[in-house]
Coordinates of C-alpha atoms and ligand atoms in Angstrom, one line a residue:
X151 CA 98.3 95.3 133.7
X152 CA 99.2 98.2 130.7
X153 CA 96.3 100.8 130.6
X154 CA 97.8 103.9 128.9
X155 CA 95.5 106.2 130.0
X156 CA 96.8 109.6 128.3
X157 CA 96.4 107.7 124.9
X158 CA 92.8 106.9 126.1
X159 CA 92.1 110.6 126.4
X160 CA 93.4 111.4 123.7
X161 CA 91.7 109.3 121.6
X162 CA 88.5 109.7 123.4
X163 CA 88.8 113.3 123.1
X164 CA 89.9 113.4 119.6
X165 CA 86.3 111.5 118.3
X166 CA 84.7 112.2 121.3
X167 CA 84.2 115.8 121.3
X168 CA 82.7 116.6 118.5
X169 CA 79.8 114.6 119.6
X170 CA 79.6 116.0 122.8
X171 CA 75.7 116.0 123.3
X172 CA 74.6 112.2 122.4
X173 CA 77.3 111.7 125.2
X174 CA 75.8 113.4 127.9
X175 CA 73.0 112.3 126.5
X176 CA 74.3 108.7 127.5
X177 CA 75.5 109.8 130.4
X178 CA 72.4 111.0 131.8
X179 CA 71.1 108.0 130.0
X180 CA 73.4 105.7 132.2
X181 CA 73.1 107.2 135.3
X182 CA 68.3 107.3 135.5
X183 CA 69.0 103.5 134.7
X184 CA 71.3 103.4 137.9
X185 CA 69.2 105.1 139.7
X186 CA 66.1 102.5 138.9
X187 CA 68.9 100.0 139.7
X188 CA 69.3 101.3 143.1
X189 CA 65.4 102.0 143.9
X190 CA 63.9 98.5 142.7
X191 CA 65.2 97.0 146.7
X192 CA 63.8 99.7 148.4
X193 CA 60.5 99.3 146.8
X194 CA 61.1 95.4 147.8
X195 CA 61.5 96.6 150.9
X196 CA 58.0 98.7 151.4
X197 CA 56.7 95.7 150.0
X198 CA 57.6 93.4 152.9
X199 CA 57.6 95.5 155.2
X200 CA 53.7 96.3 154.5
X201 CA 52.9 93.2 153.9
X202 CA 54.3 92.0 157.4
X203 CA 52.8 95.4 158.6
X204 CA 49.7 97.4 158.0
X205 CA 49.0 95.1 155.3
X206 CA 47.7 98.2 153.6
X207 CA 46.1 96.4 150.1
X208 CA 46.0 100.2 149.1
X209 CA 49.9 100.5 149.3
X210 CA 50.7 97.1 148.5
X211 CA 49.0 97.8 146.0
X212 CA 50.3 101.5 144.5
X213 CA 54.0 99.6 145.5
X214 CA 53.6 96.8 143.4
X215 CA 52.8 99.6 140.3
X216 CA 55.9 101.1 141.3
X217 CA 58.3 98.0 140.7
X218 CA 56.6 97.6 137.8
X219 CA 56.8 100.7 136.6
X220 CA 60.7 101.0 137.9
X221 CA 60.8 97.4 135.4
X222 CA 59.4 98.4 132.6
X223 CA 62.1 102.2 133.2
X224 CA 64.2 100.7 133.1
X225 CA 64.4 98.5 130.0
X226 CA 63.4 101.7 129.0
X227 CA 66.0 103.2 129.6
X228 CA 68.0 100.6 128.6
X229 CA 67.3 100.6 125.1
X230 CA 67.9 103.7 125.1
X231 CA 71.2 103.8 125.9
X232 CA 72.2 100.7 123.8
X233 CA 70.9 102.8 120.8
X234 CA 73.0 105.6 122.1
X235 CA 75.8 103.9 122.8
X236 CA 76.2 101.7 119.3
X237 CA 75.9 105.9 117.3
X238 CA 78.3 107.1 120.2
X239 CA 80.5 104.1 119.1
X240 CA 79.8 103.8 115.9
X241 CA 80.3 107.9 114.7
X242 CA 83.8 107.7 116.4
X243 CA 84.6 104.6 115.2
X244 CA 83.6 105.4 111.9
X245 CA 85.1 108.5 111.8
X246 CA 89.1 107.3 112.8
X247 CA 88.2 104.3 110.0
X248 CA 87.7 107.7 107.6
X249 CA 91.0 109.1 108.6
X250 CA 93.1 106.2 108.6
X251 CA 92.2 105.7 104.8
X252 CA 92.7 109.2 104.2
X253 CA 96.1 109.0 106.3
X254 CA 97.1 105.5 104.5
X255 CA 96.3 106.6 101.0
X256 CA 98.5 109.5 101.9
X257 CA 101.5 107.8 103.3
X258 CA 104.1 106.9 99.9
X259 CA 104.2 103.7 97.9
X260 CA 107.7 102.4 100.4
X261 CA 104.9 102.4 103.2
X262 CA 102.8 100.2 101.0
X263 CA 105.5 98.2 100.1
X264 CA 106.4 97.7 103.4
X265 CA 102.8 96.3 104.9
X266 CA 100.6 94.3 102.9
X267 CA 96.6 94.6 102.0
X268 CA 95.6 92.0 104.6
X269 CA 97.5 94.2 107.4
X270 CA 95.6 97.6 106.3
X271 CA 92.4 95.8 106.9
X272 CA 93.0 94.6 110.1
X273 CA 93.8 97.7 111.7
X274 CA 91.2 100.0 109.6
X275 CA 88.8 97.7 110.3
X276 CA 89.8 94.8 113.0
X277 CA 90.9 96.9 115.7
X278 CA 88.8 99.9 114.5
X279 CA 85.8 97.5 115.6
X280 CA 87.4 96.5 118.7
X281 CA 87.7 99.8 119.5
X282 CA 84.0 100.7 118.6
X283 CA 83.4 99.3 121.4
X284 CA 85.8 101.0 123.3
X285 CA 84.1 104.8 122.3
X286 CA 80.8 103.9 123.0
X287 CA 80.5 101.2 125.8
X288 CA 84.6 100.4 127.6
X289 CA 85.2 103.6 129.0
X290 CA 81.5 104.7 130.5
X291 CA 80.7 101.0 131.0
X292 CA 83.7 100.8 133.5
X293 CA 82.6 104.4 135.3
X294 CA 78.8 103.9 135.4
X295 CA 79.7 99.7 136.6
X296 CA 81.5 101.3 139.5
X297 CA 79.9 104.3 140.7
X298 CA 76.2 101.5 140.7
X299 CA 78.9 99.8 142.5
X300 CA 79.7 102.8 144.8
X301 CA 75.6 102.9 144.7
X302 CA 75.0 99.8 146.9
X303 CA 77.9 100.4 149.0
X304 CA 76.5 103.8 149.8
X305 CA 72.9 103.1 150.2
X306 CA 74.2 99.8 152.7
X307 CA 76.3 101.7 154.6
X308 CA 73.3 104.5 155.3
X309 CA 70.8 101.5 156.2
X310 CA 73.4 99.9 159.0
X311 CA 77.6 100.7 158.8
X312 CA 78.1 97.2 159.5
X313 CA 76.6 95.8 156.0
X314 CA 78.0 98.4 155.0
X315 CA 81.8 97.9 155.8
X316 CA 81.3 94.1 155.1
X317 CA 79.8 94.4 152.3
X318 CA 82.0 97.0 150.9
X319 CA 85.1 94.7 151.7
X320 CA 83.6 92.1 150.1
X321 CA 83.1 94.3 146.6
X322 CA 86.1 95.4 146.6
X323 CA 87.9 92.4 147.3
X324 CA 85.3 90.1 144.5
X325 CA 86.5 93.1 141.7
X326 CA 90.5 92.2 142.5
X327 CA 90.0 88.3 143.2
X328 CA 88.4 87.6 139.7
X329 CA 90.4 90.0 137.9
X330 CA 93.5 88.3 139.4
X331 CA 91.6 84.8 138.1
X332 CA 90.4 85.9 134.8
X333 CA 94.4 86.6 134.2
X334 CA 94.9 83.0 134.7
X335 CA 92.5 82.0 131.9
X336 CA 93.8 84.9 129.2
X337 CA 97.6 82.3 128.7
X338 CA 95.9 79.3 128.3
X339 CA 93.2 80.5 125.7
X340 CA 96.5 82.3 124.1
X341 CA 97.9 78.9 123.2
X342 CA 95.3 77.8 121.8
X343 CA 94.6 80.3 120.0
X344 CA 98.0 79.8 118.2
X345 CA 97.8 76.7 118.0
X346 CA 94.9 77.1 115.9
X347 CA 96.6 79.5 114.2
X348 CA 99.2 77.4 113.4
X349 CA 97.1 74.1 112.1
X350 CA 94.5 76.3 109.6
X351 CA 97.8 77.6 108.2
X352 CA 99.1 73.9 107.9
X353 CA 95.7 73.0 106.4
X354 CA 95.6 76.1 104.2
X355 CA 98.9 75.4 103.3
X356 CA 98.8 71.8 102.0
X357 CA 95.6 71.8 100.5
X358 CA 97.2 73.8 97.6
X359 CA 99.9 72.3 97.2
X360 CA 97.2 68.5 97.1
X361 CA 99.1 67.8 94.1
X362 CA 103.0 68.3 94.4
X363 CA 101.9 66.2 97.7
X364 CA 100.7 62.9 95.7
X365 CA 102.7 63.0 92.9
X366 CA 105.6 63.0 95.5
X367 CA 104.4 60.5 97.9
X368 CA 104.1 63.0 100.8
X369 CA 100.5 62.0 102.0
X370 CA 102.2 59.3 105.2
X371 CA 104.1 62.5 105.5
X372 CA 101.5 65.0 105.7
X373 CA 99.0 63.2 107.9
X374 CA 101.7 63.0 110.4
X375 CA 101.9 66.1 110.4
X376 CA 97.8 66.3 111.0
X377 CA 97.8 64.1 114.5
X378 CA 101.1 65.7 116.0
X379 CA 99.0 69.4 115.6
X380 CA 96.0 67.3 116.6
X381 CA 97.7 66.3 118.8
X382 CA 99.4 69.2 120.8
X383 CA 96.0 71.2 120.4
X384 CA 94.2 69.1 123.0
X385 CA 96.0 69.2 126.0
X386 CA 95.8 73.0 125.4
X387 CA 92.4 72.7 124.8
X388 CA 91.7 71.0 127.2
X389 CA 93.5 73.7 130.0
X390 CA 92.3 76.2 128.6
X391 CA 88.2 75.0 129.3
X392 CA 89.4 73.7 132.8
X393 CA 90.9 76.6 133.7
X394 CA 87.6 78.8 132.0
X395 CA 85.5 76.1 134.2
X396 CA 87.6 76.3 137.5
X397 CA 87.1 80.4 136.9
X398 CA 83.8 80.1 136.8
X399 CA 83.4 77.6 140.3
X400 CA 85.8 80.2 141.9
X401 CA 83.2 83.1 140.5
X402 CA 80.0 81.2 142.5
X403 CA 82.3 80.8 145.3
X404 CA 82.8 84.3 145.6
X405 CA 79.4 85.1 145.3
X406 CA 78.0 82.6 147.4
X407 CA 80.1 83.8 149.7
X408 CA 79.1 87.6 150.1
X409 CA 75.5 86.0 150.2
X410 CA 77.0 84.5 153.7
X411 CA 78.4 88.1 155.1
X412 CA 74.6 89.2 153.5
X413 CA 72.9 86.7 156.0
X414 CA 75.1 86.4 158.6
X415 CA 74.7 89.8 158.9
X416 CA 71.2 90.6 158.3
X417 CA 70.6 87.1 160.9
X418 CA 72.9 89.3 163.3
X419 CA 71.0 93.0 162.7
X420 CA 67.5 90.9 162.8
X421 CA 68.8 89.5 166.3
X422 CA 69.8 92.7 167.7
X423 CA 66.6 93.6 166.2
X424 CA 67.8 96.4 164.2
X425 CA 66.7 95.9 161.1
X426 CA 62.8 94.7 159.7
X427 CA 62.5 91.8 158.0
X428 CA 62.1 94.0 154.8
X429 CA 65.5 95.3 155.1
X430 CA 66.8 92.3 155.3
X431 CA 65.1 91.6 151.8
X432 CA 66.7 94.5 150.6
X433 CA 70.0 93.6 151.7
X434 CA 70.1 90.7 150.5
X435 CA 68.9 91.9 146.5
X436 CA 71.6 94.9 147.0
X437 CA 73.9 91.8 147.4
X438 CA 72.6 90.5 144.0
X439 CA 72.6 93.2 142.4
X440 CA 76.9 93.8 143.2
X441 CA 77.0 90.5 140.6
X442 CA 76.3 91.5 137.3
X443 CA 78.6 95.1 137.9
X444 CA 81.7 92.9 139.1
X445 CA 81.3 90.9 136.4
X446 CA 81.3 93.4 134.2
X447 CA 84.1 95.7 134.9
X448 CA 86.4 92.3 135.3
X449 CA 85.3 91.8 131.9
X450 CA 86.0 95.1 131.0
X451 CA 89.4 95.8 132.4
X452 CA 90.2 92.8 130.3
X453 CA 88.8 94.7 127.5
X454 CA 90.2 97.7 127.9
X455 CA 93.7 96.2 128.1
X456 CA 93.0 94.2 124.8
X457 CA 91.5 97.7 123.4
X458 CA 95.3 98.8 124.2
X459 CA 96.6 97.3 122.0
X460 CA 94.4 98.8 119.1
X461 CA 94.6 102.3 120.4
X462 CA 98.8 101.7 120.2
X463 CA 98.7 99.9 116.7
X464 CA 96.6 102.9 115.7
X465 CA 98.2 105.3 117.0
X466 CA 101.9 104.1 115.8
X467 CA 99.6 104.0 111.6
X468 CA 98.3 107.9 112.7
X469 CA 102.3 108.8 113.7
X470 CA 103.3 107.8 110.5
X471 CA 105.0 110.3 108.5
X472 CA 104.9 110.2 104.6
X473 CA 108.7 110.0 103.2
X474 CA 107.2 112.2 100.2
X475 CA 106.3 115.3 101.2
X476 CA 104.5 118.3 99.0
X477 CA 107.0 121.2 97.8
X478 CA 105.8 124.7 97.2
X479 CA 105.1 125.2 93.6
X480 CA 101.2 125.0 92.8
X481 CA 101.9 124.9 88.7
X482 CA 104.1 123.0 86.4
X483 CA 104.3 125.1 83.4
X484 CA 101.6 124.0 80.0
X485 CA 102.6 122.0 77.0
X486 CA 105.6 119.4 76.0
X487 CA 107.7 118.7 79.7
X488 CA 111.6 118.8 79.3
X489 CA 112.7 115.5 81.4
X490 CA 116.1 116.3 83.5
X491 CA 118.3 113.2 86.1
X492 CA 121.2 114.9 87.3
X493 CA 123.1 111.9 88.6
X494 CA 120.0 110.6 90.1
X495 CA 121.0 107.6 92.7
X496 CA 118.0 105.0 94.0
X497 CA 117.5 102.2 96.6
X498 CA 114.1 101.2 98.1
X499 CA 115.6 100.4 101.3
X500 CA 118.4 102.1 102.6
X501 CA 120.7 99.9 103.5
X502 CA 119.8 97.8 99.9
X503 CA 122.0 97.6 96.8
X504 CA 121.5 100.3 94.7
X505 CA 118.8 100.1 92.1
X506 CA 119.7 103.3 90.5
X507 CA 122.8 104.2 90.5
X508 CA 124.2 107.8 89.3
X509 CA 121.6 108.7 85.9
X510 CA 122.4 111.8 84.2
X511 CA 120.3 112.2 81.1
X512 CA 118.4 115.5 79.5
X513 CA 115.1 114.7 77.1
X514 CA 114.0 117.7 75.1
X515 CA 110.7 119.0 75.3
X516 CA 108.3 117.6 73.2
X517 CA 110.8 113.9 72.7
X518 CA 110.5 110.5 72.7
X519 CA 112.9 108.7 75.1
X520 CA 113.4 104.8 74.2
X521 CA 113.7 102.9 77.9
X522 CA 115.7 99.4 77.4
X523 CA 117.0 97.3 79.9
X524 CA 116.7 93.2 80.7
X525 CA 114.6 92.8 83.1
X526 CA 115.3 93.4 86.6
X527 CA 117.8 96.5 85.0
X528 CA 115.9 99.3 86.7
X529 CA 113.1 100.5 83.8
X530 CA 109.9 101.1 85.8
X531 CA 112.3 101.9 89.0
X532 CA 112.9 105.4 87.1
X533 CA 110.0 105.7 86.0
X534 CA 108.3 106.0 89.2
X535 CA 111.0 108.7 90.4
X536 CA 109.4 110.6 87.6
X537 CA 106.2 110.9 88.9
X538 CA 107.5 111.0 92.1
X539 CA 106.5 107.7 93.9
X540 CA 109.5 107.9 95.4
X541 CA 112.2 110.9 96.1
X542 CA 115.8 110.2 94.6
X543 CA 118.5 108.6 97.2
X544 CA 121.1 110.8 95.4
X545 CA 120.8 113.5 93.0
X546 CA 117.2 114.8 91.7
X547 CA 114.8 114.6 89.3
X548 CA 113.4 118.4 87.3
X549 CA 110.3 118.1 85.0
X550 CA 109.8 121.0 83.5
X551 CA 112.8 122.6 84.6
X552 CA 111.2 122.2 88.6
X553 CA 112.6 120.1 90.9
X554 CA 110.1 117.0 91.5
X555 CA 111.2 117.7 95.1
X556 CA 109.9 121.2 95.3
X557 CA 106.5 120.8 93.4
X558 CA 103.4 120.0 95.1
X559 CA 102.5 116.3 94.9
X560 CA 99.2 117.7 92.4
X561 CA 100.8 119.5 90.0
X562 CA 102.8 117.3 89.1
X563 CA 100.9 113.8 88.9
X564 CA 98.1 116.2 86.8
X565 CA 100.6 116.7 84.1
X566 CA 102.5 113.3 84.5
X567 CA 100.8 110.6 83.1
X568 CA 101.8 106.7 84.1
X569 CA 100.5 104.0 82.3
X570 CA 101.4 101.0 84.3
X571 CA 103.0 97.6 83.1
X572 CA 99.3 95.7 84.1
X573 CA 96.4 98.2 84.3
X574 CA 94.4 98.2 87.2
X575 CA 90.8 98.7 86.2
X576 CA 88.0 99.1 89.0
X577 CA 84.8 97.4 89.5
X578 CA 83.2 100.9 88.3
X579 CA 81.6 102.0 85.5
X580 CA 83.6 102.6 82.5
X581 CA 83.2 106.2 82.7
X582 CA 84.4 106.3 85.8
X583 CA 87.5 104.3 85.1
X584 CA 88.1 106.3 82.3
X585 CA 87.7 109.6 84.5
X586 CA 89.6 108.1 87.8
X587 CA 86.3 109.4 89.1
X588 CA 86.9 113.2 88.3
X589 CA 83.7 114.6 87.6
X590 CA 84.7 117.5 85.2
X591 CA 85.6 115.8 82.4
X592 CA 81.9 115.7 80.5
X593 CA 80.5 112.3 78.4
X594 CA 81.5 114.1 75.5
X595 CA 85.1 114.1 75.8
X596 CA 84.9 110.5 77.2
X597 CA 83.1 109.4 74.7
X598 CA 84.9 111.4 71.7
X599 CA 88.3 110.1 73.0
X600 CA 87.1 106.5 72.6
X601 CA 86.3 105.9 69.6
X602 CA 89.8 108.4 68.9
X603 CA 91.8 104.7 70.1
X604 CA 89.1 103.2 68.0
X605 CA 88.2 101.7 71.6
X606 CA 84.5 102.3 69.4
X607 CA 82.9 99.9 68.6
X608 CA 83.8 98.1 72.1
X609 CA 82.2 100.2 73.4
X610 CA 79.0 100.0 71.6
X611 CA 79.3 96.6 72.8
X612 CA 79.2 97.1 75.7
X613 CA 74.8 96.7 77.2
X614 CA 74.9 99.8 78.6
X615 CA 77.7 102.0 77.1
X616 CA 79.7 104.5 79.4
X617 CA 77.5 103.2 82.6
X618 CA 78.9 99.9 82.0
X619 CA 80.2 98.2 85.4
X620 CA 83.1 96.6 84.6
X621 CA 83.4 93.6 86.3
X622 CA 86.6 93.2 89.7
X623 CA 90.2 94.0 88.6
X624 CA 89.2 94.5 84.8
X625 CA 88.1 91.2 84.1
X626 CA 86.2 89.8 80.8
X627 CA 88.2 92.4 79.1
X628 CA 91.8 91.9 77.1
X629 CA 94.6 92.7 78.9
X630 CA 95.1 95.0 75.2
X631 CA 92.1 96.6 75.8
X632 CA 93.1 97.2 79.0
X633 CA 96.0 99.4 77.6
X634 CA 94.4 101.1 75.3
X635 CA 91.2 102.1 78.0
X636 CA 94.9 103.3 80.1
X637 CA 96.2 105.7 77.6
X638 CA 92.5 106.9 77.2
X639 CA 92.7 107.9 80.5
X640 CA 95.9 109.4 79.7
X641 CA 94.2 111.7 76.8
X642 CA 91.3 113.2 79.1
X643 CA 93.9 114.0 81.3
X644 CA 96.3 116.4 78.9
X645 CA 99.6 115.4 80.4
X646 CA 102.9 117.2 79.1
X647 CA 104.7 114.1 79.6
X648 CA 104.4 110.6 79.1
X649 CA 105.2 107.7 80.5
X650 CA 104.7 104.5 79.2
X651 CA 105.4 100.9 81.0
X652 CA 104.9 98.9 77.5
X653 CA 103.1 95.8 78.9
X654 CA 105.4 92.8 78.2
X655 CA 102.4 91.0 77.5
X656 CA 102.2 89.6 74.0
X657 CA 99.0 91.2 72.3
X658 CA 97.0 89.9 68.9
X659 CA 98.0 91.4 65.9
X660 CA 94.6 94.3 65.3
X661 CA 94.9 95.2 68.9
X662 CA 98.3 96.1 68.8
X663 CA 97.5 97.7 65.5
X664 CA 94.9 100.0 67.8
X665 CA 97.7 100.4 70.6
X666 CA 100.1 101.9 68.0
X667 CA 98.1 104.7 66.6
X668 CA 96.7 105.5 70.2
X669 CA 100.1 106.1 71.2
X670 CA 100.9 107.8 68.5
X671 CA 98.2 110.2 69.5
X672 CA 99.0 110.4 72.3
X673 CA 101.9 111.4 72.3
X674 CA 101.5 114.6 69.5
X675 CA 103.0 117.8 70.6
X676 CA 104.3 115.5 74.3
X677 CA 107.2 114.4 75.8
X678 CA 107.6 110.2 75.9
X679 CA 109.4 108.2 78.3
X680 CA 108.7 104.6 76.8
X681 CA 109.7 101.8 78.0
X682 CA 109.3 99.7 74.6
X683 CA 108.8 95.8 74.4
X684 CA 107.8 96.3 70.9
X685 CA 110.6 97.1 67.5
X686 CA 107.6 99.6 66.9
X687 CA 108.0 101.4 70.5
X688 CA 111.6 101.6 70.3
X689 CA 111.3 102.8 66.6
X690 CA 108.9 105.5 67.8
X691 CA 112.0 107.4 69.6
X692 CA 114.0 109.5 69.4
X693 CA 116.6 109.1 72.3
X694 CA 117.8 105.6 73.1
X695 CA 118.8 104.8 77.1
X696 CA 119.7 101.6 77.2
X697 CA 119.6 100.5 81.6
X698 CA 121.8 97.2 83.0
X699 CA 121.8 96.5 86.4
X700 CA 120.5 100.3 87.6
X701 CA 123.2 102.2 85.3
X702 CA 122.8 103.8 82.6
X703 CA 125.3 101.7 79.4
X704 CA 124.5 103.9 76.9
X705 CA 122.4 106.8 75.9
X706 CA 122.5 108.5 72.4
X707 CA 119.7 109.7 70.3
X708 CA 118.6 106.8 67.8
X709 CA 119.6 107.8 64.4
X710 CA 123.3 107.9 65.7
X711 CA 122.5 104.7 67.5
X712 CA 122.4 102.8 64.6
X713 CA 124.9 104.6 62.4
X714 CA 127.3 104.0 64.7
X715 CA 127.9 99.7 64.1
X716 CA 129.3 98.6 67.9
X717 CA 126.6 100.6 69.7
X718 CA 125.2 98.3 72.3
X719 CA 121.8 99.7 70.2
X720 CA 122.7 97.8 67.2
X721 CA 124.2 95.0 68.9
X722 CA 120.5 94.5 70.2
X723 CA 118.6 94.8 67.4
X724 CA 120.5 92.4 66.0
X725 CA 120.7 89.2 68.1
X726 CA 119.8 89.8 71.6
X727 CA 116.5 92.3 70.9
X728 CA 114.3 89.0 71.3
X729 CA 115.9 88.2 74.3
X730 CA 115.4 91.6 75.9
X731 CA 112.1 93.2 74.6
X732 CA 110.1 90.4 76.2
Ligands
ATP1018 P1 111.0 94.8 83.7 O1 111.6 94.6 82.9 O2 110.6 92.9 84.1 O3 109.7 95.4 83.9 P2 112.3 96.7 85.5 O4 113.7 97.5 84.7 O5 111.0 97.5 85.9 O6 112.4 95.1 85.4 P3 112.5 97.2 87.9 O7 110.6 97.1 88.2 O8 112.5 98.9 88.1 O9 113.0 96.7 86.8 O10 113.0 96.8 89.2 C1 114.5 96.8 89.6 C2 115.2 96.1 90.9 O11 114.5 96.8 91.7 C3 115.1 94.7 90.9 O12 116.3 93.7 91.4 C4 113.9 94.6 91.9 O13 113.8 93.5 92.6 C5 114.3 95.5 92.4 N1 112.5 96.1 92.3 C6 111.5 96.4 92.1 N2 110.7 97.1 92.4 C7 110.6 97.1 94.7 C8 110.7 97.6 95.2 N3 108.9 98.0 96.2 N4 110.6 97.5 96.3 C9 112.4 97.0 96.7 N5 112.8 96.9 95.6 C10 112.0 96.6 94.3
MG1019 MG1 109.2 97.2 84.7

């Protein structure tokens, strides 16, 4: 059974040490509860011995009352420790969730491309939720239950060493046997879970494809597969349940054996005249008391093992390091920024073909570069390098004369604005969508920018103005409006370089006109790199760069290229523009 104790310890130390007081309180509550549990059979013994001996009504009444008080106190302690343990568990788990979320957000894009959102949700929530029990109950639980078992055996020892030895040996073997038996049922359940996963996957896929299945007459085949899966599922399920029931039977048998030992020993001691009838009641009660912690320990050991798998995944996530790390330059020059690429190559994965190869270009401050190329030629990738979403594999990217590797990410991204092909809007107020949750931007600034971009009328039509909450994913907004909002974001940032990855979708003429105006204002006194999909946008470029399969196939000033009759740019404008600029 693999239980990585060192990792457990490190995680516990890190997340429980800020809650030392609560954890100590939990420990005290649990130990107090243990004491009460140990006391109950003693009271029973006194009661029975009094009833069979002096029969003093007063003593019987007091013992009965004490029994009730102990029971009530036990419940109260139980409730308190539940409260404290949930608090401890959730506080620790939330802290871990926060750490993981912050860590993932700080990781670079290649990490996020390699991990699906579903996978990250499973790590941040699924695994951590499993760990909240680990923090609050498992370790303390196993410890407390073991303590209770030891306590019972010690008390029995004090009564008579034979009883102590008999039930002590029983306890140890019961824990061992039941844990072992539990392990037998586990693979059967794993098999049923796998089959059910497969079955639901099959259902989802085929329900989604109903139209194609009907159209192609594949119904018979699908039904056949359906029954095939059900047929495999039934025997697996049966085995798992039979294993479970056998386990249950074995548990009952084990405890019956425990009772038999207790009865046998008691009978012997009674016959020898070594114990009172009350002591026998007490011994039987203690034997019953063993049952709960033994079963608990068995379950908790299994849970600990499962928590181990979660911990391993969480720790490996926490140990992932971002490939993109901050440099030392914490501020870029103000005003328009130059852009310079020197022999820059890039591939998304080390062993893949390069997406960009040996790109060299220089863009003077305040100039606009029009980036052209077929789909998949690497335009968006180049834009990502300017933002340092990735580092180049070879060569360098310099913005404002500073290599992107040397600046802090915060400095770079506060001076370089990026409008992506599909703008991401959040389910938040228009204000937050504009400022990207930066409270430093005043309402007046936001309103001024919106009206400057021609979005004033649109804002007026929103029921709560800047406080209107946008629908998730920007539903209900046109692509053009979303792009305009994204441009407004850039305005508020006041960057020195604007990177614009134009949406390839077609816009209506009115919105297009607004966008044109907005881009003109945004580019005034700023450097621009525009991935152009429309002729108007191409026309505002000072320089043109045409990419093909990651290579620069043409680069020069737009006017020069226009005047060269055999330039690729001219050819594009003449023939290929429609094909290219979609
Ligand atoms: P479009 O005009 O369609 O937007 P593009 O010129 O912007 O195309 P890129 O998005 O830069 O093209 O893609 C260039 C190449 O890199 C493509 O072959 C694409 O499959 C690949 N690519 C893009 N993004 C990734 C990524 N995150 N991981 C791996 N490969 C990628
Ligand atoms: Mg692109």
